[in-house]
GROMACS .gro file of C-alpha atoms in nm:
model
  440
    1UNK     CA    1  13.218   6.603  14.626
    2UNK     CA    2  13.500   6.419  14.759
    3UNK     CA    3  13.747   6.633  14.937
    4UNK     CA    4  14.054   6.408  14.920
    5UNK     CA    5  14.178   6.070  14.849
    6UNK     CA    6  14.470   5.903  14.990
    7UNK     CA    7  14.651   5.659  14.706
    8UNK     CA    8  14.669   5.299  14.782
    9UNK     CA    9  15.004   5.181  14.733
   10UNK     CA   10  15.066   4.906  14.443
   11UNK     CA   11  15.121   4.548  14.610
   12UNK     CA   12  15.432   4.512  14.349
   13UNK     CA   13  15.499   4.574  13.985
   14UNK     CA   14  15.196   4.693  13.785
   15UNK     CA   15  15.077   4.488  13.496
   16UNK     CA   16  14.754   4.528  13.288
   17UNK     CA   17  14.622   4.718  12.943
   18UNK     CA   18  14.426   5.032  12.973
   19UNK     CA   19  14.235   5.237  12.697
   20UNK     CA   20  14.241   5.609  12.783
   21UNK     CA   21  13.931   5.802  12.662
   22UNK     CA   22  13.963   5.988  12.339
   23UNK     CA   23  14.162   6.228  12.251
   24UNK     CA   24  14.072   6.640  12.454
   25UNK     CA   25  14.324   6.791  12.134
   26UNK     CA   26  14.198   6.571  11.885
   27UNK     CA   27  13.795   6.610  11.996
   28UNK     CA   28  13.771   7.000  12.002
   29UNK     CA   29  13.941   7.047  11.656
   30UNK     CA   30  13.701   6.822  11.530
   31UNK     CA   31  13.423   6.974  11.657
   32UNK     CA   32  13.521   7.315  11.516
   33UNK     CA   33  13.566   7.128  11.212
   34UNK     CA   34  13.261   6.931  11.236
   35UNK     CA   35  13.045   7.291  11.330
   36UNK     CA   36  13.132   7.452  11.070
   37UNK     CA   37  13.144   7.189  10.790
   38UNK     CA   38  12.866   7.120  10.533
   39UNK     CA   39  12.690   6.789  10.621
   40UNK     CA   40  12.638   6.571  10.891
   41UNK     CA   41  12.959   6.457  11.104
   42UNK     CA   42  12.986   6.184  11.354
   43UNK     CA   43  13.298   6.115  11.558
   44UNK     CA   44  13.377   5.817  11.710
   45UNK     CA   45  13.535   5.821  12.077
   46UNK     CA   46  13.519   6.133  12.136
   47UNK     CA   47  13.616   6.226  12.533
   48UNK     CA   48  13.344   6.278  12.739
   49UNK     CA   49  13.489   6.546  13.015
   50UNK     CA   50  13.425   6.900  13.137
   51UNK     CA   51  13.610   7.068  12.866
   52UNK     CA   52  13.491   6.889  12.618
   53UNK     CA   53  13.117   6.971  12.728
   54UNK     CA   54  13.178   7.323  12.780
   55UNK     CA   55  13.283   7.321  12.394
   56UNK     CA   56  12.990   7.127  12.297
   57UNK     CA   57  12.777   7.360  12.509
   58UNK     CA   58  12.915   7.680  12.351
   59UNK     CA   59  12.837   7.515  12.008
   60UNK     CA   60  12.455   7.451  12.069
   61UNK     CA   61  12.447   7.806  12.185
   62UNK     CA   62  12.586   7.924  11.868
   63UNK     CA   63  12.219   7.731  11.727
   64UNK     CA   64  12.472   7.487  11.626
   65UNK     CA   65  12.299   7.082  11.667
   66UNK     CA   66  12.500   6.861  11.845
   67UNK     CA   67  12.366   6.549  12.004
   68UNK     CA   68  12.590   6.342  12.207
   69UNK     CA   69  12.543   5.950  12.273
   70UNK     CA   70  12.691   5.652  12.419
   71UNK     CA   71  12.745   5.845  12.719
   72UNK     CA   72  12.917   6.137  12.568
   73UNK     CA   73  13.165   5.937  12.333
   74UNK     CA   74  12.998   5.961  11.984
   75UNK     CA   75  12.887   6.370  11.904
   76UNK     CA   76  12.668   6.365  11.600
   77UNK     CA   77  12.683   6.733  11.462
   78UNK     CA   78  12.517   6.894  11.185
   79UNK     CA   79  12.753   7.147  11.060
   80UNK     CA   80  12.638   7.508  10.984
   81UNK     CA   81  12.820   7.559  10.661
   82UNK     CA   82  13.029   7.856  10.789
   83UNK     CA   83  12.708   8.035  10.881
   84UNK     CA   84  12.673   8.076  11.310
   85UNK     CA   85  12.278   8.060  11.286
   86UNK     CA   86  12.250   8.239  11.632
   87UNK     CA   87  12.266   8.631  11.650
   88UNK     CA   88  12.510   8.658  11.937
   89UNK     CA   89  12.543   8.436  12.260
   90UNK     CA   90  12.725   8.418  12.633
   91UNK     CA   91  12.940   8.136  12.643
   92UNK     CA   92  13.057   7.971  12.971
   93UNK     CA   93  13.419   7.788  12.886
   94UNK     CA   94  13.482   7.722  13.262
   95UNK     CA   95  13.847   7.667  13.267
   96UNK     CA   96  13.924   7.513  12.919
   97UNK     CA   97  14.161   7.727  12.720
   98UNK     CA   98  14.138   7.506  12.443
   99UNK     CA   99  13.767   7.629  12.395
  100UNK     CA  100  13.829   8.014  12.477
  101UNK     CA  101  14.063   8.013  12.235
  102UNK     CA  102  13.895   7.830  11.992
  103UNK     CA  103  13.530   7.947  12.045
  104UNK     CA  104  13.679   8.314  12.053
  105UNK     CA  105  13.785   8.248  11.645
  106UNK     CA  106  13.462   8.086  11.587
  107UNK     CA  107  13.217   8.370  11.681
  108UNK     CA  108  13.434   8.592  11.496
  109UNK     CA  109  13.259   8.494  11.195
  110UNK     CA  110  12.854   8.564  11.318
  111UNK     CA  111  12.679   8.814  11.315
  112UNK     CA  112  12.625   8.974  11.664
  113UNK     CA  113  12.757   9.002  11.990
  114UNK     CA  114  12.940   8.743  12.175
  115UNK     CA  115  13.103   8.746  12.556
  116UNK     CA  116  13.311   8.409  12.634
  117UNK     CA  117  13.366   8.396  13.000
  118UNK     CA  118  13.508   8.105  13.278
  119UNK     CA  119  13.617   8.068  13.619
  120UNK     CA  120  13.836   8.306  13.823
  121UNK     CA  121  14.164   8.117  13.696
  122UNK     CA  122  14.050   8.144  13.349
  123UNK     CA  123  14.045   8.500  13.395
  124UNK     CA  124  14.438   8.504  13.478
  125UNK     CA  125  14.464   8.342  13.156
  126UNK     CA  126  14.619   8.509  12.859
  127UNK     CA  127  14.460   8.533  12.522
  128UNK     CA  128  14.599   8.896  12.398
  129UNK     CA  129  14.764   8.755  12.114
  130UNK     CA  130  14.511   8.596  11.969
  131UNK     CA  131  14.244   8.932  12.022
  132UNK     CA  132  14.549   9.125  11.778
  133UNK     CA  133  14.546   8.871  11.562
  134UNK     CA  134  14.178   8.842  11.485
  135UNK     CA  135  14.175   9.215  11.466
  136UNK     CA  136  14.460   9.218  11.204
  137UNK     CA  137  14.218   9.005  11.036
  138UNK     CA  138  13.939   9.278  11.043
  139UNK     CA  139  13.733   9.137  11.374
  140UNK     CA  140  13.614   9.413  11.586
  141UNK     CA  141  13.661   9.251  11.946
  142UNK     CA  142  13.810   9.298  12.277
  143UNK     CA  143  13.935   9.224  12.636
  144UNK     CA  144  13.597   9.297  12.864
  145UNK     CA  145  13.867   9.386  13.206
  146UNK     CA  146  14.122   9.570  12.945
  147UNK     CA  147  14.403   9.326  13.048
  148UNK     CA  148  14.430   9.109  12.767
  149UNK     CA  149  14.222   8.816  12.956
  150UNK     CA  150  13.888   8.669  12.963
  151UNK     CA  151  13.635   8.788  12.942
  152UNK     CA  152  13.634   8.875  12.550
  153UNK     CA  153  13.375   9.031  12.363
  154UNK     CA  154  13.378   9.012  11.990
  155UNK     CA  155  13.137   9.241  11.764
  156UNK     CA  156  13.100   8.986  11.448
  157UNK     CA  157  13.043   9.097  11.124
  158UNK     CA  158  13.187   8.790  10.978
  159UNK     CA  159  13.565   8.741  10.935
  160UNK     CA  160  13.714   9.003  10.654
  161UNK     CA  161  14.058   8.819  10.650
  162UNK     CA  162  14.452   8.956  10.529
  163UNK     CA  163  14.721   8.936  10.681
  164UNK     CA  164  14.828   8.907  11.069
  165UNK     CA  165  15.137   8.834  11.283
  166UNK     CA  166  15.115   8.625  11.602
  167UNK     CA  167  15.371   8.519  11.854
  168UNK     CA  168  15.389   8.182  11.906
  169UNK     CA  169  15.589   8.207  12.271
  170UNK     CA  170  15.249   8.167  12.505
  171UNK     CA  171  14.992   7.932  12.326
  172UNK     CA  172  15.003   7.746  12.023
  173UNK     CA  173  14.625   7.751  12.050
  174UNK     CA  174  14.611   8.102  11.941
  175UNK     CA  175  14.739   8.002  11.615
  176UNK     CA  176  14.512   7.692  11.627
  177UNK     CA  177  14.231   7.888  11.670
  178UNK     CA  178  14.334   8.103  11.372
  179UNK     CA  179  14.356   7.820  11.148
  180UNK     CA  180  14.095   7.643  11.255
  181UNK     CA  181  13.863   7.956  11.124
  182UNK     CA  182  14.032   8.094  10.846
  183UNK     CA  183  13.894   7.857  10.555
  184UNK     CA  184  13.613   8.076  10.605
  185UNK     CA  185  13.695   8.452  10.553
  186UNK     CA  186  13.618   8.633  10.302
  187UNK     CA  187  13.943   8.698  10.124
  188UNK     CA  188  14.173   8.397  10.214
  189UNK     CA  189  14.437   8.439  10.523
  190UNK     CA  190  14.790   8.484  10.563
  191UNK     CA  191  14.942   8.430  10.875
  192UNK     CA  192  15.301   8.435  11.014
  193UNK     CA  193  15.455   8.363  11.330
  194UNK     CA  194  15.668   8.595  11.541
  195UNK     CA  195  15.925   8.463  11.754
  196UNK     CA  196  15.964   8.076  11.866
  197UNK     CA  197  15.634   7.857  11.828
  198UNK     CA  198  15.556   7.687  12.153
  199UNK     CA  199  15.421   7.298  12.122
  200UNK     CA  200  15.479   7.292  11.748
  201UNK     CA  201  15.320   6.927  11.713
  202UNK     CA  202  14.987   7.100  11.818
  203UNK     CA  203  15.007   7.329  11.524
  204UNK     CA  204  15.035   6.961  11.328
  205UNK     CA  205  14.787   6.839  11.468
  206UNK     CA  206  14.510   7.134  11.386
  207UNK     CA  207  14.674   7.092  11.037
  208UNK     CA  208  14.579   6.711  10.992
  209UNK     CA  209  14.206   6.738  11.192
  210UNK     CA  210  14.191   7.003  10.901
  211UNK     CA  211  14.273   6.778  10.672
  212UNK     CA  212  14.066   6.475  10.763
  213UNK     CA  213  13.773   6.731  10.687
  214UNK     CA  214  13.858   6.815  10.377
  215UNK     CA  215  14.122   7.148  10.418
  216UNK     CA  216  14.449   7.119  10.315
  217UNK     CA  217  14.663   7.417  10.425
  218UNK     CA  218  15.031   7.340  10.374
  219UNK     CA  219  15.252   7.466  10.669
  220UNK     CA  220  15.568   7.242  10.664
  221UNK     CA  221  15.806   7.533  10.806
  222UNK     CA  222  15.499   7.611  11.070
  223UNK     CA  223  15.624   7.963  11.001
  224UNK     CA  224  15.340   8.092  10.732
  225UNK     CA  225  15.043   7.967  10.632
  226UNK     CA  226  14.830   8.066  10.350
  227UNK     CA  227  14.499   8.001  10.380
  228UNK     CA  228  14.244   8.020  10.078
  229UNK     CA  229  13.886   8.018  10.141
  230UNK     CA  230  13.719   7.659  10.143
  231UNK     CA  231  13.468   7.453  10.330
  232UNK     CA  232  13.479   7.193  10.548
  233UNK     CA  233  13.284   6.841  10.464
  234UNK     CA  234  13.125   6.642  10.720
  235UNK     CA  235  13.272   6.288  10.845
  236UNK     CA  236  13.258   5.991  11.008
  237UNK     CA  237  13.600   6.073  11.209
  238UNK     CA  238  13.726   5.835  11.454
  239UNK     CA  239  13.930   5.992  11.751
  240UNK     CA  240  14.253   5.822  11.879
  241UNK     CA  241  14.331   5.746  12.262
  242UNK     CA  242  14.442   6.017  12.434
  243UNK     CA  243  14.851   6.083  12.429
  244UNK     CA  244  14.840   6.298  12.760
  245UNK     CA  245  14.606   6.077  12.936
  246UNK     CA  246  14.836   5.766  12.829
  247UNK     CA  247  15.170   5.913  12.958
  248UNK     CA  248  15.005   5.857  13.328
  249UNK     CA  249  15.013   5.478  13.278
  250UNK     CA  250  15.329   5.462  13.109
  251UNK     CA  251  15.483   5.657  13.414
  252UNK     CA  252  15.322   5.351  13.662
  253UNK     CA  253  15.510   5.086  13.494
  254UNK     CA  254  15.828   5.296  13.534
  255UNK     CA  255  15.774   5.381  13.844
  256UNK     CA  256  15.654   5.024  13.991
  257UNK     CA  257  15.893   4.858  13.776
  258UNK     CA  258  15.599   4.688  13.605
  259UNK     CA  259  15.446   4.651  13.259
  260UNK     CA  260  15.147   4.896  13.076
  261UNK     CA  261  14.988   4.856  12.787
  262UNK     CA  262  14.808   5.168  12.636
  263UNK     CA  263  14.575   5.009  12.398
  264UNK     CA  264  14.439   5.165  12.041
  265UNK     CA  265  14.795   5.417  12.062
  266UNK     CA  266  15.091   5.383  11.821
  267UNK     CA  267  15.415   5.611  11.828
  268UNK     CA  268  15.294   5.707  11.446
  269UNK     CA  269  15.019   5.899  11.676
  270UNK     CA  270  14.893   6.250  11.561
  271UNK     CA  271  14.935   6.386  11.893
  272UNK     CA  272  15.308   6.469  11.999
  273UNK     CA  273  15.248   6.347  12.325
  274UNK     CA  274  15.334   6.013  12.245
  275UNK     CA  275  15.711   6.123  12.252
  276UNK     CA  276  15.677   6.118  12.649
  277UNK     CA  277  15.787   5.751  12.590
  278UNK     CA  278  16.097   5.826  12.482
  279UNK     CA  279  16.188   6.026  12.801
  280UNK     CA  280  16.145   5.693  12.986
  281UNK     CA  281  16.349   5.476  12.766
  282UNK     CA  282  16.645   5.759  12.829
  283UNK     CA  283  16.555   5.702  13.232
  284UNK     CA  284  16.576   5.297  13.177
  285UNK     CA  285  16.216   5.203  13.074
  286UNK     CA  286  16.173   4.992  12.726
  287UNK     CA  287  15.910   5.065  12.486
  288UNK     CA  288  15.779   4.867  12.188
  289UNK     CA  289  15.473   4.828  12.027
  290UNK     CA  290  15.205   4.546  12.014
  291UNK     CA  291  15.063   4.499  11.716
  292UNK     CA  292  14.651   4.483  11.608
  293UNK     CA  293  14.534   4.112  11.666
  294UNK     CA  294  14.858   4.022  11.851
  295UNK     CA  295  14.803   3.755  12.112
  296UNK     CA  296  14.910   3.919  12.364
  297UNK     CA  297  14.608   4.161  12.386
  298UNK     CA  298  14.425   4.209  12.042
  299UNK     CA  299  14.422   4.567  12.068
  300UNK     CA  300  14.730   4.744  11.977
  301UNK     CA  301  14.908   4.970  12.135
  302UNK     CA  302  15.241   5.080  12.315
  303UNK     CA  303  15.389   4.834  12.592
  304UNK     CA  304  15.592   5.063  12.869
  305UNK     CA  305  15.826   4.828  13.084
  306UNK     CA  306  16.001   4.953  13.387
  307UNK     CA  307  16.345   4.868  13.495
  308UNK     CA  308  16.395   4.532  13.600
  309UNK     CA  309  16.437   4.406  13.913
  310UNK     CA  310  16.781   4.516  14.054
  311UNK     CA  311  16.857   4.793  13.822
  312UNK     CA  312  16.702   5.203  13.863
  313UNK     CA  313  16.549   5.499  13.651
  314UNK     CA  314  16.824   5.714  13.607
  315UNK     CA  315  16.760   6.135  13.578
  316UNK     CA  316  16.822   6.275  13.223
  317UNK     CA  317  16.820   6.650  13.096
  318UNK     CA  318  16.559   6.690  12.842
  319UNK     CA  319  16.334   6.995  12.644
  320UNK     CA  320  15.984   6.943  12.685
  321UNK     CA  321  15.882   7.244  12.496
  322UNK     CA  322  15.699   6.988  12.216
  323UNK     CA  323  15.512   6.778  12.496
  324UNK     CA  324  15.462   7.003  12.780
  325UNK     CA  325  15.140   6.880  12.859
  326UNK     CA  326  15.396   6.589  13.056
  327UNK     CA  327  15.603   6.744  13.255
  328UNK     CA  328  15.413   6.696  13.568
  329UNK     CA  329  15.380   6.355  13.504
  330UNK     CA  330  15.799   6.331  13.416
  331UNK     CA  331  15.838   6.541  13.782
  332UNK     CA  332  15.637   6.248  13.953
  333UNK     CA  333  15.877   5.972  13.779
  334UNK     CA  334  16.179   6.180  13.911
  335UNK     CA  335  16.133   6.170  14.268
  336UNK     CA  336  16.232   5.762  14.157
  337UNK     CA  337  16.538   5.866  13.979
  338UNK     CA  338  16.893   5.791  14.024
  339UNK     CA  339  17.052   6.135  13.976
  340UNK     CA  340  16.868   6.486  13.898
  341UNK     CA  341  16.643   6.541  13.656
  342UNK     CA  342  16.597   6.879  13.422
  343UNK     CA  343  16.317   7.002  13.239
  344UNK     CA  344  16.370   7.300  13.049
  345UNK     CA  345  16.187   7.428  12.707
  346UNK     CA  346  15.865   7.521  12.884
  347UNK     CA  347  15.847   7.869  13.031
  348UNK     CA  348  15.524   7.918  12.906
  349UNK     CA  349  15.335   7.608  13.132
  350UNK     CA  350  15.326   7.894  13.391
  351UNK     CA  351  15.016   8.026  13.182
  352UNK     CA  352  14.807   7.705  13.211
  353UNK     CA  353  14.519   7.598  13.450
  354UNK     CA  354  14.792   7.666  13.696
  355UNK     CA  355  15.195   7.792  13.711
  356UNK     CA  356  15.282   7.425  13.632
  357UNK     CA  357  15.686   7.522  13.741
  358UNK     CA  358  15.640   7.735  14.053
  359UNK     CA  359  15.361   7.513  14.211
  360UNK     CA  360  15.451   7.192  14.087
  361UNK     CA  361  15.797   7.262  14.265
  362UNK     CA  362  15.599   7.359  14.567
  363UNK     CA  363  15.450   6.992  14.579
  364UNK     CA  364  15.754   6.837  14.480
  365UNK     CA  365  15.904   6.995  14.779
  366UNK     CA  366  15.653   6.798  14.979
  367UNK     CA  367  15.775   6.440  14.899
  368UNK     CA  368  16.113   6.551  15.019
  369UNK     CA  369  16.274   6.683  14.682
  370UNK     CA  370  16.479   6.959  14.636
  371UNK     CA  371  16.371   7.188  14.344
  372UNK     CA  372  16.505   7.461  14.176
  373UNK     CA  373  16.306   7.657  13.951
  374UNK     CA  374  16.436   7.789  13.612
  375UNK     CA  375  16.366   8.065  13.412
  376UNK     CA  376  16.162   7.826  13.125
  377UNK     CA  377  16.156   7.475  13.379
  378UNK     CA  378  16.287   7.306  13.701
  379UNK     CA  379  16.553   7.079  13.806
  380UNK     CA  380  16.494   6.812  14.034
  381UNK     CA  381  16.659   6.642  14.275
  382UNK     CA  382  16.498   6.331  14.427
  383UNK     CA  383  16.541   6.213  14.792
  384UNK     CA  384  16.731   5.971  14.913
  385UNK     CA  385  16.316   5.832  14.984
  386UNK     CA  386  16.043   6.015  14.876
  387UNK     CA  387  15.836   6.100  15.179
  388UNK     CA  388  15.431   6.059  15.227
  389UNK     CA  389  15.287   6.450  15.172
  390UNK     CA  390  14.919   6.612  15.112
  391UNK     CA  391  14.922   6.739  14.768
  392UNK     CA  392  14.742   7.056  14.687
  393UNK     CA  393  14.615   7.029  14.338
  394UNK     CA  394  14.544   7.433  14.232
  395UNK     CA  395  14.192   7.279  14.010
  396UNK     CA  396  14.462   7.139  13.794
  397UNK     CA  397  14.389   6.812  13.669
  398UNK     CA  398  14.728   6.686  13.571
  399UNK     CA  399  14.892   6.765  13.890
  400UNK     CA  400  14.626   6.558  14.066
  401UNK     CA  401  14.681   6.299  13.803
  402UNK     CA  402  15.061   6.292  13.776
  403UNK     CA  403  15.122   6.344  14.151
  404UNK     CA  404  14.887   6.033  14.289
  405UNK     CA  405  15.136   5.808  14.071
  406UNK     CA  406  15.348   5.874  14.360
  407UNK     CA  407  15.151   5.710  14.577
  408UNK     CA  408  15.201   5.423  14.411
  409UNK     CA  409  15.510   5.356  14.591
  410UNK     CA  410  15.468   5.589  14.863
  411UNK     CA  411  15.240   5.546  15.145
  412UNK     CA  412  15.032   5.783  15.284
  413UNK     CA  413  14.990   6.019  14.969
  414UNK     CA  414  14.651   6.191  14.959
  415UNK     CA  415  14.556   6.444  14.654
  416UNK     CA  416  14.313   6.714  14.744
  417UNK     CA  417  14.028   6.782  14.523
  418UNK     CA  418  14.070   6.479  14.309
  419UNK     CA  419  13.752   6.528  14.110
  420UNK     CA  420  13.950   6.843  13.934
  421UNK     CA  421  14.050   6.538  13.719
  422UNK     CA  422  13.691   6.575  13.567
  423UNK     CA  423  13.839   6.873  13.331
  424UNK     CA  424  13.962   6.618  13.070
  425UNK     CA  425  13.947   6.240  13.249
  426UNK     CA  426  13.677   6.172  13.471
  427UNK     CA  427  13.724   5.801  13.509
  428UNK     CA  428  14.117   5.836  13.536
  429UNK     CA  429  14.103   5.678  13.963
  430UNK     CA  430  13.882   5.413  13.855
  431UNK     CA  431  14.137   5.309  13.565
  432UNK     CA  432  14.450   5.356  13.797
  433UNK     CA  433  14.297   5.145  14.064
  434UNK     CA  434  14.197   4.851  13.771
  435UNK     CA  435  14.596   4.897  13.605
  436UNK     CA  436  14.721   4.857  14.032
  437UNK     CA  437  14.471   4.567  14.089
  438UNK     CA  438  14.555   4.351  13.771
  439UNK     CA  439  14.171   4.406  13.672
  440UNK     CA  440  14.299   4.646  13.343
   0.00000   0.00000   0.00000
């Protein structure tokens, strides 16, 4: 394992197309989808990656088939009609809430016992809210430690359904999770949120993976939901480029001053993160799209231009409570920025694979910023020239990710622990060095 890896500066402007893998948010709702439907379901670029695996692990443990080819990128599943064939299971989600959360829902309708456990981090992780809401829902389970963390044990005897409540301040994967199952309890589900929803497009998202599989569960207000009982169908489902992934190549042209193309990704996207682009154009970038079969590429996408030559990114106030999956990658583009730049909207990023305000603003610190935390974000102040710095990366893969982008432009920048960027983008140095190199 490689312990660090110093960032080799970009020789000028970026330019080049890249093709992020598929989709982390789009690929685990399909899988619950695909598990549970009736049929065979095969999706097309899936994301090959650590949390992705762990899911697909958990799901053959659940006697659920699942074989993956082309390297990971095309998951054929045969879906178990609502039925979990195994009789209870231990499932190891290593540091991937998106699967706790998830896989937590799904065993609640088997038969047996179930214990989802991870890594020491995933046991700082909350998931309370979504244990009271499957019990409102009649699902005998709990907290193994008692504080409302993994690990969780559930005691299936398939999912009665009602009514439940669930804040929507920490996670909007708890409510995901809830949806994602509900189709299949016994008496239909009503659910209704309690306070503000974090990462509403999420919730969207969930609803149209749903959708594609043959459950339509209207939730315009994302406030209630009504669920009636239904079934899922199996598909041939073709997963988009991932949004998250993307915003890390959009941030190199702005940063560089240079030109990226994120092939097979529109701003129609399902996935909210596509909005990071619009954060740019407010600090100076310009965004348009290429169309399928243009000349240019062939491939579609979104083009990201920097600032020209002469002119600066500029700092901008701006909620990121919809796309907070980017704020680490906005912090990098800061440190570039005429002016301060504040983030507010996402408290709740302090709950993730690591606090993403108080030790992103730790790291920040490094490059020569000054950074003031908030009580739901950060504000930060870029140097008059951002400094070289060893970046501690917490087993988070987006601060590894977002923070070697500064080494773009900054010699002497080495990330610690880079493979952490395993968890949802293995391939993400070889890419970055093909964008810097003009071989993308």
């Amino acid at each position: 394992m490689v312990e660090s890896l110093e960032i080799t500066p970009a020789a000028g402007p970026v330019r080049g197309s890249i093709r992020p893998p598929g989709s982390k948010s789009i690929t685990n709702r399909a899988l619950i989808c695909a598990a549970l439907a009736e049929g065979e379901s095969i999706l097309a670029g899936a994301l090959p990656s650590e949390d992705t695996q762990v899911m697909i692990e958990s799901l053959r443990r659940l006697g659920i088939a699942v074989n993956a080819t082309d390297g990971g990128q095309t998951p054929h599943l045969t879906g178990c009609g609502g039925k979990i064939p195994a009789a209870g299971a231990d499932l190891y989600i290593a540091n991937s809430g998106t699967s706790v959360r998830f896989l937590t829902a799904l065993s609640s309708l088997g038969q047996g016992r179930f214990r989802l456990d991870g890594t020491a981090r995933m046991r700082e992780r909350p998931i309370a809210d979504l244990l009271e809401g499957l019990a409102q829902l009649g699902v005998n389970l709990n907290s193994e430690l008692g504080n409302g963390c993994p690990p969780v044990v559930v005691h299936a005897a398939s999912l009665a359904g009602g009514r439940a409540k669930i804040r929507g301040d920490i996670s909007s994967q708890f409510l995901s999770g809830l949806l994602l199952v509900a189709p299949y309890a016994q008496h239909g589900v009503e659910l209704s949120i309690e306070g503000e929803l974090v990462s509403q497009p999420y919730i969207r998202l969930t609803l149209a993976v749903m959708r594609s599989f043959g459950v339509d569960v209207p939730g315009e207000n994302l406030r209630q939901f009504h669920i009636v009982p239904g079934k899922y169908r199996g598909q041939n489902y073709a997963i988009e480029p991932d949004a998250s992934a993307a915003s890390y190549f959009f941030a190199a042209a702005a940063i560089t001053g240079g030109e990226a193309i994120v092939q097979g990704l529109s701003q129609q996207s399902l996935q909210g993160d596509v909005a990071f682009v619009e954060c740019l154009e407010r600090m100076g970038c310009s965004v348009r799209e290429q169309e399928v079969g243009s000349r240019e590429q062939g491939a579609g996408g979104i083009v990201m231009t920097g600032p020209g030559k002469g002119k600066k990114l500029h700092g901008i106030s701006v909620n990121m409570n919809a796309i907070s999956d980017t704020v680490q990658t906005l912090a990098a583009v800061a440190l570039f920025a005429d002016g301060p730049t504040t983030i507010t909207g996402v408290a709740h990023i302090r709950h993730k694979e690591t606090d993403r305000i108080g030790n992103l603003a730790l790291e920040l610190r490094k490059f020569g910023a000054t950074v003031d935390e908030l009580p739901d974000g950060l504000r930060i102040a870029p140097p008059a020239k951002p400094q070289a710095a060893r970046i501690a990366t917490y087993n988070d893969h987006r601060m590894a990710m977002s923070l070697a982008l500064v080494g773009l432009k900054v010699p002497g920048v080495v990330i610690e622990n880079p493979g952490c960027t395993g968890k949802t983008y293995p391939g993400f140095f070889d890419d970055l060095a093909k964008l810097v190199t003009g071989r993308g």
